[in-house]
GROMACS .gro file of C-alpha atoms in nm:
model
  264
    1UNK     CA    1  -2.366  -1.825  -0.304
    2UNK     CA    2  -2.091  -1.647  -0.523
    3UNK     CA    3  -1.794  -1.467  -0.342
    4UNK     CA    4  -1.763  -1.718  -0.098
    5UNK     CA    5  -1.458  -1.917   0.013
    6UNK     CA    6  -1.615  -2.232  -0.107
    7UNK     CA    7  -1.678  -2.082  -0.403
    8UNK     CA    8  -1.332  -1.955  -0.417
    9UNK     CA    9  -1.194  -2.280  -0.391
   10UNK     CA   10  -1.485  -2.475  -0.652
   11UNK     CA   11  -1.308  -2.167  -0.947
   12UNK     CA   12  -0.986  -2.318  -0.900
   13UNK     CA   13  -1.088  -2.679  -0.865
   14UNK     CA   14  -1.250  -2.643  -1.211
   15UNK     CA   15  -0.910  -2.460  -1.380
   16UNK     CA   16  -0.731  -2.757  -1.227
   17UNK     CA   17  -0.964  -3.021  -1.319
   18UNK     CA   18  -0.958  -2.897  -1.690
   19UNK     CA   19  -0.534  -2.922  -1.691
   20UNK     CA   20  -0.467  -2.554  -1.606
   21UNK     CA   21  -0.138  -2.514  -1.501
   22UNK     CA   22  -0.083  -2.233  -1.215
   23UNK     CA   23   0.237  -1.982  -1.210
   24UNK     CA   24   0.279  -1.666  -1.006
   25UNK     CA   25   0.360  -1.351  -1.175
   26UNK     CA   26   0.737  -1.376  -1.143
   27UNK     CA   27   0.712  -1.712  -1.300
   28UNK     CA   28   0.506  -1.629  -1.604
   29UNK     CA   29   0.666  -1.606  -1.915
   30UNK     CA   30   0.666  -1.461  -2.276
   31UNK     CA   31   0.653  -1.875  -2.415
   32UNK     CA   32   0.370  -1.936  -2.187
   33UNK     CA   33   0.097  -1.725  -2.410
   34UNK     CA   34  -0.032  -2.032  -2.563
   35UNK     CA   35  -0.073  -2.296  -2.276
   36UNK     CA   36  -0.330  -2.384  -2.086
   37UNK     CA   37  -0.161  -2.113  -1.780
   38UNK     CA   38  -0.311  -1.957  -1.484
   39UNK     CA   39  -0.118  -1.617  -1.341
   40UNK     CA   40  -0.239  -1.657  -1.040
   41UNK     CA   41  -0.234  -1.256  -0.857
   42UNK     CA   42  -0.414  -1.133  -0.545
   43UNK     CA   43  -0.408  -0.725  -0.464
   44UNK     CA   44  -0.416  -0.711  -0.073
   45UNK     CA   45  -0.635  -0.352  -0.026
   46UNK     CA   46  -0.718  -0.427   0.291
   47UNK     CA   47  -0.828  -0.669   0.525
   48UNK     CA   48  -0.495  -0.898   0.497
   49UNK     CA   49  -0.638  -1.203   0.736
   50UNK     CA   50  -0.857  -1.284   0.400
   51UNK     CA   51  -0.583  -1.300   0.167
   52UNK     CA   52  -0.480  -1.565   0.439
   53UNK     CA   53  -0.759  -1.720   0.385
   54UNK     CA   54  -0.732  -1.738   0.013
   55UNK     CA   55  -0.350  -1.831   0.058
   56UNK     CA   56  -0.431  -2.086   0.281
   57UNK     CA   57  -0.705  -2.276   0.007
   58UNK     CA   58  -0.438  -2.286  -0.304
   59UNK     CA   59  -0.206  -2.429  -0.085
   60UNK     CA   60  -0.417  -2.700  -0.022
   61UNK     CA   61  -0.523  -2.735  -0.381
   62UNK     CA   62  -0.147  -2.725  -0.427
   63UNK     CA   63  -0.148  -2.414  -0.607
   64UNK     CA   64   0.055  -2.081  -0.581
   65UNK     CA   65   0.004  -1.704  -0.691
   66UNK     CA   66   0.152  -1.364  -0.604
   67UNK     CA   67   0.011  -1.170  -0.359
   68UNK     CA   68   0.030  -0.756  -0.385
   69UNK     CA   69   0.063  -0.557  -0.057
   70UNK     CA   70   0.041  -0.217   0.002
   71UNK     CA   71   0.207  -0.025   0.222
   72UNK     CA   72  -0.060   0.084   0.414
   73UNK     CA   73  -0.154  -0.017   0.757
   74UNK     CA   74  -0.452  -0.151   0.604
   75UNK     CA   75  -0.277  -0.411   0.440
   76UNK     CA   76   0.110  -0.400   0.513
   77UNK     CA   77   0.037  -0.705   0.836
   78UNK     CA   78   0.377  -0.857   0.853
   79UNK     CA   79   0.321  -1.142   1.053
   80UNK     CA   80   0.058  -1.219   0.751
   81UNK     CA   81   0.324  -1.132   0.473
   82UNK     CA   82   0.561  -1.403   0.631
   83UNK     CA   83   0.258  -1.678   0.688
   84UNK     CA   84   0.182  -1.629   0.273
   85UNK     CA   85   0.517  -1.648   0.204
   86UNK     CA   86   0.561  -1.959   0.417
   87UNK     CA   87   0.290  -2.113   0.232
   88UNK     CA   88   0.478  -2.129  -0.120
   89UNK     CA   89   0.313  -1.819  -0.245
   90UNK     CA   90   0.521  -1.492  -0.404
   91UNK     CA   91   0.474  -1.153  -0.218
   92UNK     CA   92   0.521  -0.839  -0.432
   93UNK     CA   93   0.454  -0.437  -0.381
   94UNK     CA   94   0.133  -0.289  -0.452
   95UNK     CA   95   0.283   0.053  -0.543
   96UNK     CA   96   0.060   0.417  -0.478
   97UNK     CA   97   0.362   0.617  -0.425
   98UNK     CA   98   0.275   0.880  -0.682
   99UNK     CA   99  -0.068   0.917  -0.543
  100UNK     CA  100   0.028   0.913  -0.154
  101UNK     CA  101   0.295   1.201  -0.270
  102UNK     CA  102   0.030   1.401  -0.439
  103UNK     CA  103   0.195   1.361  -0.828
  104UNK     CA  104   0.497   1.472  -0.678
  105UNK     CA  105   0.730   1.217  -0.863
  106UNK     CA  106   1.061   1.306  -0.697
  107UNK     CA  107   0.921   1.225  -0.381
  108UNK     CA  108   0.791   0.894  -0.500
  109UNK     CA  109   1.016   0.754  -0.648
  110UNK     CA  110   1.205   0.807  -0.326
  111UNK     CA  111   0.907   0.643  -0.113
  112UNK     CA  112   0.831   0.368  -0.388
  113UNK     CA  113   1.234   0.262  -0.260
  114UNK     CA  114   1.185   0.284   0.106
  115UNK     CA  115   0.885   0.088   0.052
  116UNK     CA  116   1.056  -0.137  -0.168
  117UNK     CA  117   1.326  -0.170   0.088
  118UNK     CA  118   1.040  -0.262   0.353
  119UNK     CA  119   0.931  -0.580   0.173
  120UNK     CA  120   1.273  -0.700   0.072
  121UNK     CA  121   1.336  -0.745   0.475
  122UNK     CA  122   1.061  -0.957   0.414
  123UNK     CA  123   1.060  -1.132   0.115
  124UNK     CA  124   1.291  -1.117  -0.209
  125UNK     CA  125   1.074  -0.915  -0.439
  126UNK     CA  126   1.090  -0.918  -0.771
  127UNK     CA  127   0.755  -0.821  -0.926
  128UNK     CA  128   0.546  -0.475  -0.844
  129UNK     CA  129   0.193  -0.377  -0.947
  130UNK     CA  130   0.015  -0.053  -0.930
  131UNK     CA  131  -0.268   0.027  -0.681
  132UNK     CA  132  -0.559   0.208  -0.899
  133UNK     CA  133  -0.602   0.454  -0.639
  134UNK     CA  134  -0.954   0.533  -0.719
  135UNK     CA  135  -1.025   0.820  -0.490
  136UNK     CA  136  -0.679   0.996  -0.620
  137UNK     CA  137  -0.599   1.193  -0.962
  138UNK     CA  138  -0.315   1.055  -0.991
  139UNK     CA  139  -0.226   0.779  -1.213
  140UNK     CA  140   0.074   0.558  -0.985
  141UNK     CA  141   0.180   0.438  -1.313
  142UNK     CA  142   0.300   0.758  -1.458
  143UNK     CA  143   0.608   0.776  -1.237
  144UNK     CA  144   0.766   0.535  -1.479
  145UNK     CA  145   0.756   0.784  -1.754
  146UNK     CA  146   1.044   0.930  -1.643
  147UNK     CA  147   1.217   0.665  -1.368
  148UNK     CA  148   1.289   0.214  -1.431
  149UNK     CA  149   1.138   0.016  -1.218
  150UNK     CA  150   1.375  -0.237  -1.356
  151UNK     CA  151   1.648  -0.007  -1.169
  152UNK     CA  152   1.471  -0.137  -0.847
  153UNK     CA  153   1.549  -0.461  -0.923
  154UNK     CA  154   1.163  -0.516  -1.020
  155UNK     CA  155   1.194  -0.752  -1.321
  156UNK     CA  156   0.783  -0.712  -1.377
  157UNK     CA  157   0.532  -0.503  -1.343
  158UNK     CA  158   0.225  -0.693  -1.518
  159UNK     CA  159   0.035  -0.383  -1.679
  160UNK     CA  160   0.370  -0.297  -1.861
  161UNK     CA  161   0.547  -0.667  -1.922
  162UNK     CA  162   0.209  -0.886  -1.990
  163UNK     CA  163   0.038  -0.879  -2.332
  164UNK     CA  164  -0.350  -0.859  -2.218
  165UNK     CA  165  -0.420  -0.878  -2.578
  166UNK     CA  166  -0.314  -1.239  -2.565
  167UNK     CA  167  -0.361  -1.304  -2.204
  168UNK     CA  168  -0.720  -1.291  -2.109
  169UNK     CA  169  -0.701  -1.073  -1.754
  170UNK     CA  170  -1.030  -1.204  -1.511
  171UNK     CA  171  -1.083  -0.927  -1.233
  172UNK     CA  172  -1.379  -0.939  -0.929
  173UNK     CA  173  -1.295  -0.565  -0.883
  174UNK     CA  174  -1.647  -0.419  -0.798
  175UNK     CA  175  -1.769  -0.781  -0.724
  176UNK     CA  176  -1.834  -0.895  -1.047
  177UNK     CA  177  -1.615  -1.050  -1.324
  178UNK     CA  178  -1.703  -0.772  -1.611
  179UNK     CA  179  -1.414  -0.558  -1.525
  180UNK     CA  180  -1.636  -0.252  -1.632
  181UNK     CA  181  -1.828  -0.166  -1.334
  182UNK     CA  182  -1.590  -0.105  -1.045
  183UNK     CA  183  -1.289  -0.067  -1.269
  184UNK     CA  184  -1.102   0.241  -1.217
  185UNK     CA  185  -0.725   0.200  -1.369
  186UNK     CA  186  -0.694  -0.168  -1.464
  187UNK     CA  187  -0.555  -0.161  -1.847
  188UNK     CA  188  -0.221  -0.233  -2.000
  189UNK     CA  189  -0.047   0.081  -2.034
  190UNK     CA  190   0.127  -0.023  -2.393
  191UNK     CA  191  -0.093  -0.154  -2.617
  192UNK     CA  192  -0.383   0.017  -2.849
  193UNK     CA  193  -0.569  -0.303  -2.921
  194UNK     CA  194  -0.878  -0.417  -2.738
  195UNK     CA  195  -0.797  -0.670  -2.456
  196UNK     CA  196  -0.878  -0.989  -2.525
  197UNK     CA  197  -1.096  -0.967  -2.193
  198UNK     CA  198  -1.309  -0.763  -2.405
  199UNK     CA  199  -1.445  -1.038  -2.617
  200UNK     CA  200  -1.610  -1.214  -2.262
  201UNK     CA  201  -1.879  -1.120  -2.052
  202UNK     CA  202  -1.850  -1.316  -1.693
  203UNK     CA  203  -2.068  -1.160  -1.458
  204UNK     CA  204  -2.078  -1.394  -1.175
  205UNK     CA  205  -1.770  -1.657  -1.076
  206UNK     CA  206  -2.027  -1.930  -1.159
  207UNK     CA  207  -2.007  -1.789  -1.533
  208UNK     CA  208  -1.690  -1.843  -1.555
  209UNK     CA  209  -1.717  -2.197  -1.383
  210UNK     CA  210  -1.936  -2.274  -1.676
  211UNK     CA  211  -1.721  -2.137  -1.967
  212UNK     CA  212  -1.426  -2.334  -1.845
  213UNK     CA  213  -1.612  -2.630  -1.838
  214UNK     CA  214  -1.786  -2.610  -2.167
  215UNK     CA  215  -1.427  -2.500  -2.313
  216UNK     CA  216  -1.577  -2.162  -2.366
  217UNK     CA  217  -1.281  -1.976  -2.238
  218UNK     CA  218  -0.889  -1.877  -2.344
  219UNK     CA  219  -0.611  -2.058  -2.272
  220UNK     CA  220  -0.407  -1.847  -2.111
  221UNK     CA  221  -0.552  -1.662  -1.847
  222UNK     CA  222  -0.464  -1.391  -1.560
  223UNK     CA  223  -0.680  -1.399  -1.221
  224UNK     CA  224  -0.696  -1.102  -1.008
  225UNK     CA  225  -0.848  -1.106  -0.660
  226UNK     CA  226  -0.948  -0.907  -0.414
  227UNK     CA  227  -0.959  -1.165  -0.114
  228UNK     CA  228  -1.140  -0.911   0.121
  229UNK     CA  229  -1.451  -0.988  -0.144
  230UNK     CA  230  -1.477  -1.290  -0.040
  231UNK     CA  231  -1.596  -1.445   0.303
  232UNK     CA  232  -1.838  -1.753   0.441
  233UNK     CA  233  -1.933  -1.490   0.739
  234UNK     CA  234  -2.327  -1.422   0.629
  235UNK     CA  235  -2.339  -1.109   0.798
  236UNK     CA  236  -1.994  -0.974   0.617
  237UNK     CA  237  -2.095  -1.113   0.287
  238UNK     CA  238  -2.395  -0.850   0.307
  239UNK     CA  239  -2.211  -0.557   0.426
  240UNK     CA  240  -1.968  -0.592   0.131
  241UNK     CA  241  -2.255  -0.627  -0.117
  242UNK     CA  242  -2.432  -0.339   0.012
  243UNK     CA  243  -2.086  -0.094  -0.027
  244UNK     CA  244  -1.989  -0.262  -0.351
  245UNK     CA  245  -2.360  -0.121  -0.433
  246UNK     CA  246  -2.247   0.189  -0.396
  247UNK     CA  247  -1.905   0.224  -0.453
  248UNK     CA  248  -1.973   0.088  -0.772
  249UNK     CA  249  -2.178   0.387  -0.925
  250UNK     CA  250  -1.907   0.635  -0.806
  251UNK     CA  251  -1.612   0.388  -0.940
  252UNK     CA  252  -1.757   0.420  -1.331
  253UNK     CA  253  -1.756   0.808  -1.302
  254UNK     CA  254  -1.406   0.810  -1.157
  255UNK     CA  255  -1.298   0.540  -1.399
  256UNK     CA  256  -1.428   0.770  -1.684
  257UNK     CA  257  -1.216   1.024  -1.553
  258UNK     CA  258  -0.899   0.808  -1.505
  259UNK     CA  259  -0.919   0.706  -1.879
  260UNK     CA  260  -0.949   1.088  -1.998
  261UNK     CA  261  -0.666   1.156  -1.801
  262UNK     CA  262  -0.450   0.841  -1.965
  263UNK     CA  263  -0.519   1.007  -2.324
  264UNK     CA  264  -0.419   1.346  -2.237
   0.00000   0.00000   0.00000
């Protein structure tokens, strides 16, 4: 059965077992485009005990990613935030400032510090990543039009500072590995080239098991979960199919509208 944790932990066995090497966001660098490289990152919407979960398997495997929070009581858990940390892994901010202040930018920029400031008691961030913010209009990445997040002290934020044109960026937004079903705002903001996820078509975790055993797959690679996907609970594994159902639908009209806006 896909999206489960033993499932979960078979995806990473098989990167390890074909010499992937694992770094967290913070560690990834510009030299590591042609190496056999895992960027290991995990957005934390919601349900933070899973991304526990998750944490808890690459540890064991002897692995270590970055995991996004947001600010949100649905995900900011700090007794969670300090057990990842504990375990090896990075914690970063999963930022929605402009979209919690309504586009207002001066605003969020001010939030997007107090929130920064909030995760720093907890960890020493260094990285930040934008929550799509499906149900919003607003675009959280736009604040940087006219602010730094590098004034922050955020050296990274991966949809500005990675090259997904030479970095092959796996997603299970929307439950599957497509990236163009449930999809709203996940696309480097820089580049006019196709990403190179473009030339794949994974639709289940077990395709991309395959591909990276039959060597059908790129080098260097970003993974991007959404732990509260994934579950060995039979009865929870059904009620997130069913929603993903139909969220899904109402995702590709919203993403259609989030990419109009981005070439306005």
């Amino acid at each position: 059965m896909d999206f489960t944790f033993k499932t979960y932990r078979q995806l990473h066995s098989t990167f390890l077992e074909k010499g992937y090497r694992y770094v967290t966001v913070d560690q990834f660098t510009a030299d590591m485009y042609n190496e056999k490289i895992v960027v290991l990152r995990h957005d934390v919407d919601r349900i933070p005990a899973s991304s526990y979960q998750t944490a808890l398997i690459e540890h064991e495997l002897g692995i270590a990613g970055t995991y996004y929070f947001r600010i949100v009581k649905e995900s900011f858990h700090i007794p969670i935030i300090k057990g990842i940390a504990a375990l090896g892994h990075e914690i970063g901010y999963h930022y929605e400032d402009l979209a919690l202040s309504n586009g207002d930018t001066e605003k969020a920029i001010k939030t997007f510090e107090q929130h920064l400031r909030m995760f720093e008691n907890l960890y020493p961030v260094t990285t930040a990543v934008m929550h799509g913010s499906p149900l919003s209009k607003h675009d959280n990445r736009l604040m940087w039009q006219k602010y730094s997040y590098k004034s922050f002290g955020i050296t990274k934020e991966p949809y500005f500072d990675i090259d997904f044109t030479r970095l092959l960026y796996l997603t299970d937004t929307g439950r599957v590995w497509t990236g163009k079903t449930g999809n709203v705002r996940d696309r480097e903001m820089k580049s006019a080239k196709e990403p190179l996820s473009s030339k794949y078509n994974f639709t289940t975790t077990f395709d991309v098991m395959n591909a990276i055993k039959r060597n059908e797959i790129a080098n260097c690679i970003m993974l991007n979960f959404h732990p509260e996907r994934w579950t060995d609970n039979t009865f929870n594994w059904y009620k997130i199919y069913l929603i993903q159902k139909i969220k899904n639908p109402v995702k590709k009209m919203l993403q259609i509208r989030a990419r109009r806006m981005l070439n306005d």
